[in-house]
PDB file of C-alpha atoms in Angstrom:
ATOM      1  CA  MET I   1      22.579   8.244  -2.754  1.00 68.00           C
ATOM      2  CA  LYS I   2      18.844   9.219  -2.562  1.00 74.00           C
ATOM      3  CA  VAL I   3      18.600   6.775  -0.206  1.00 77.00           C
ATOM      4  CA  TYR I   4      21.530   7.828   1.661  1.00 85.00           C
ATOM      5  CA  ASN I   5      19.708  11.043   1.700  1.00 88.00           C
ATOM      6  CA  TYR I   6      16.699  10.109   2.579  1.00 89.00           C
ATOM      7  CA  PHE I   7      17.713   8.646   6.371  1.00 89.00           C
ATOM      8  CA  ILE I   8      20.688  11.233   6.732  1.00 90.00           C
ATOM      9  CA  ASP I   9      17.220  13.247   6.827  1.00 88.00           C
ATOM     10  CA  LYS I  10      15.532  11.258   8.667  1.00 90.00           C
ATOM     11  CA  MET I  11      17.999  11.758  11.524  1.00 91.00           C
ATOM     12  CA  THR I  12      18.626  14.938  11.084  1.00 90.00           C
ATOM     13  CA  ASP I  13      14.875  15.644  11.899  1.00 88.00           C
ATOM     14  CA  THR I  14      14.962  13.405  15.071  1.00 90.00           C
ATOM     15  CA  VAL I  15      17.862  14.767  16.775  1.00 92.00           C
ATOM     16  CA  ARG I  16      16.686  18.331  16.041  1.00 90.00           C
ATOM     17  CA  HIS I  17      13.363  17.416  17.549  1.00 87.00           C
ATOM     18  CA  GLU I  18      14.870  15.202  20.409  1.00 90.00           C
ATOM     19  CA  THR I  19      16.967  18.317  21.388  1.00 92.00           C
ATOM     20  CA  ALA I  20      13.896  20.382  21.121  1.00 89.00           C
ATOM     21  CA  ARG I  21      12.096  18.287  23.846  1.00 88.00           C
ATOM     22  CA  SER I  22      15.373  18.972  26.006  1.00 90.00           C
ATOM     23  CA  VAL I  23      16.254  22.608  25.093  1.00 91.00           C
ATOM     24  CA  GLU I  24      12.324  23.546  25.670  1.00 86.00           C
ATOM     25  CA  LYS I  25      12.882  22.477  29.438  1.00 87.00           C
ATOM     26  CA  ALA I  26      16.284  23.615  29.902  1.00 91.00           C
ATOM     27  CA  TYR I  27      16.452  26.937  29.176  1.00 92.00           C
ATOM     28  CA  ARG I  28      13.460  30.337  29.261  1.00 93.00           C
ATOM     29  CA  GLN I  29      15.301  31.825  26.203  1.00 94.00           C
ATOM     30  CA  LEU I  30      17.832  31.082  23.458  1.00 93.00           C
ATOM     31  CA  SER I  31      18.959  33.701  21.052  1.00 94.00           C
ATOM     32  CA  VAL I  32      18.196  33.290  17.792  1.00 93.00           C
ATOM     33  CA  GLY I  33      21.553  32.582  16.675  1.00 93.00           C
ATOM     34  CA  GLU I  34      22.445  29.962  19.563  1.00 94.00           C
ATOM     35  CA  ALA I  35      18.895  28.733  18.621  1.00 93.00           C
ATOM     36  CA  CYS I  36      20.063  28.149  14.751  1.00 93.00           C
ATOM     37  CA  LYS I  37      23.516  26.337  15.397  1.00 93.00           C
ATOM     38  CA  MET I  38      21.787  24.181  18.026  1.00 92.00           C
ATOM     39  CA  PHE I  39      18.830  22.922  15.929  1.00 92.00           C
ATOM     40  CA  MET I  40      20.801  22.810  13.277  1.00 91.00           C
ATOM     41  CA  VAL I  41      18.646  25.160  10.722  1.00 92.00           C
ATOM     42  CA  ALA I  42      20.338  27.652   8.573  1.00 92.00           C
ATOM     43  CA  ASN I  43      18.988  30.739   9.257  1.00 92.00           C
ATOM     44  CA  ALA I  44      16.211  33.214  11.063  1.00 90.00           C
ATOM     45  CA  ALA I  45      13.514  32.223   8.137  1.00 91.00           C
ATOM     46  CA  GLU I  46      14.329  28.271   8.528  1.00 92.00           C
ATOM     47  CA  LEU I  47      13.906  28.624  12.526  1.00 91.00           C
ATOM     48  CA  GLU I  48      10.348  30.731  12.231  1.00 91.00           C
ATOM     49  CA  SER I  49       9.021  27.837  10.194  1.00 90.00           C
ATOM     50  CA  PHE I  50      10.670  25.029  12.608  1.00 89.00           C
ATOM     51  CA  VAL I  51       9.002  26.982  15.790  1.00 88.00           C
ATOM     52  CA  ASN I  52       5.775  26.804  14.149  1.00 87.00           C
ATOM     53  CA  GLN I  53       6.034  23.231  13.856  1.00 85.00           C
ATOM     54  CA  GLN I  54       7.223  22.883  17.828  1.00 84.00           C
ATOM     55  CA  LYS I  55       4.734  24.960  18.858  1.00 79.00           C
ATOM     56  CA  GLN I  56       1.414  22.234  19.010  1.00 70.00           C
ATOM     57  CA  LYS I  57       4.828  19.721  20.197  1.00 70.00           C
ATOM     58  CA  GLY I  58       5.717  22.206  23.148  1.00 62.00           C
ATOM     59  CA  LEU I  59       2.231  22.782  23.788  1.00 61.00           C
ATOM     60  CA  GLU I  60       1.742  18.839  24.662  1.00 66.00           C
ATOM     61  CA  ASN I  61       4.533  19.091  26.950  1.00 71.00           C
ATOM     62  CA  ASP I  62       3.245  21.956  28.962  1.00 79.00           C
ATOM     63  CA  VAL I  63       5.832  24.932  27.121  1.00 83.00           C
ATOM     64  CA  ALA I  64       4.748  27.524  24.649  1.00 85.00           C
ATOM     65  CA  TRP I  65       7.026  28.435  21.898  1.00 88.00           C
ATOM     66  CA  VAL I  66       7.380  32.229  21.537  1.00 89.00           C
ATOM     67  CA  LEU I  67       9.451  33.398  18.346  1.00 90.00           C
ATOM     68  CA  SER I  68      10.703  37.560  19.090  1.00 90.00           C
ATOM     69  CA  LYS I  69      12.983  39.418  17.120  1.00 87.00           C
ATOM     70  CA  ASP I  70      15.933  38.270  18.707  1.00 92.00           C
ATOM     71  CA  PHE I  71      15.171  35.611  21.102  1.00 94.00           C
ATOM     72  CA  VAL I  72      13.094  32.105  21.335  1.00 93.00           C
ATOM     73  CA  HIS I  73      11.213  32.058  24.422  1.00 93.00           C
ATOM     74  CA  PHE I  74      10.027  28.777  26.233  1.00 90.00           C
ATOM     75  CA  GLU I  75       7.267  29.763  28.358  1.00 87.00           C
ATOM     76  CA  PRO I  76       5.477  27.069  30.590  1.00 85.00           C
ATOM     77  CA  THR I  77       1.740  26.622  30.546  1.00 80.00           C
ATOM     78  CA  GLU I  78      -0.337  26.109  33.784  1.00 75.00           C
ATOM     79  CA  LYS I  79      -2.252  23.207  33.027  1.00 67.00           C
ATOM     80  CA  GLU I  80      -4.797  22.176  35.228  1.00 63.00           C
ATOM     81  CA  LYS I  81      -3.417  19.334  37.788  1.00 65.00           C
ATOM     82  CA  LEU I  82      -5.305  16.371  38.797  1.00 69.00           C
ATOM     83  CA  THR I  83      -5.680  15.174  42.211  1.00 78.00           C
ATOM     84  CA  ILE I  84      -5.913  12.191  43.582  1.00 78.00           C
ATOM     85  CA  PRO I  85      -8.304  11.997  46.703  1.00 83.00           C
ATOM     86  CA  ALA I  86      -5.909   9.601  48.602  1.00 84.00           C
ATOM     87  CA  ASP I  87      -8.242   9.597  51.901  1.00 87.00           C
ATOM     88  CA  THR I  88     -10.661   8.280  49.879  1.00 87.00           C
ATOM     89  CA  VAL I  89      -8.940   5.637  47.857  1.00 86.00           C
ATOM     90  CA  ILE I  90      -6.654   4.214  50.994  1.00 90.00           C
ATOM     91  CA  ASN I  91     -10.060   3.543  52.705  1.00 88.00           C
ATOM     92  CA  GLN I  92     -11.093   1.887  49.424  1.00 90.00           C
ATOM     93  CA  SER I  93      -8.353  -0.499  49.668  1.00 92.00           C
ATOM     94  CA  LEU I  94      -8.454  -0.856  53.720  1.00 90.00           C
ATOM     95  CA  GLY I  95     -12.147  -1.926  53.037  1.00 90.00           C
ATOM     96  CA  PHE I  96     -11.312  -4.250  49.440  1.00 89.00           C
ATOM     97  CA  ALA I  97      -8.552  -5.633  52.130  1.00 90.00           C
ATOM     98  CA  GLN I  98     -11.189  -6.862  54.989  1.00 90.00           C
ATOM     99  CA  GLU I  99     -13.683  -7.867  52.351  1.00 88.00           C
ATOM    100  CA  LEU I 100     -10.940 -10.525  50.667  1.00 85.00           C
ATOM    101  CA  GLU I 101      -9.590 -11.251  54.093  1.00 85.00           C
ATOM    102  CA  LYS I 102     -13.640 -12.074  54.819  1.00 86.00           C
ATOM    103  CA  ILE I 103     -13.456 -14.523  51.992  1.00 84.00           C
ATOM    104  CA  VAL I 104     -10.860 -16.182  52.038  1.00 73.00           C
TER     105      VAL I 104
END
């Protein structure tokens, strides 16, 4: 029975974390009651523990988890976006292609 419980706990954790990744993209906020149901936790204290675990993972996904009295908020964070200098890349690629054509 211990082996069975281990796998059930692992499966529950996996489902909970995958749900968290989806919820943080789909919702701006959830009530504490709805969040408890969605993340399969028994009460607000367990939800607070889960939210604290998710804060780091959410930041990796550009989402800040904030727990208030009645809601869990999912706030998008601003990350510096990388830009690709398209003109430079195109010119270099064409230059390489011309040089390769000369060699062949």
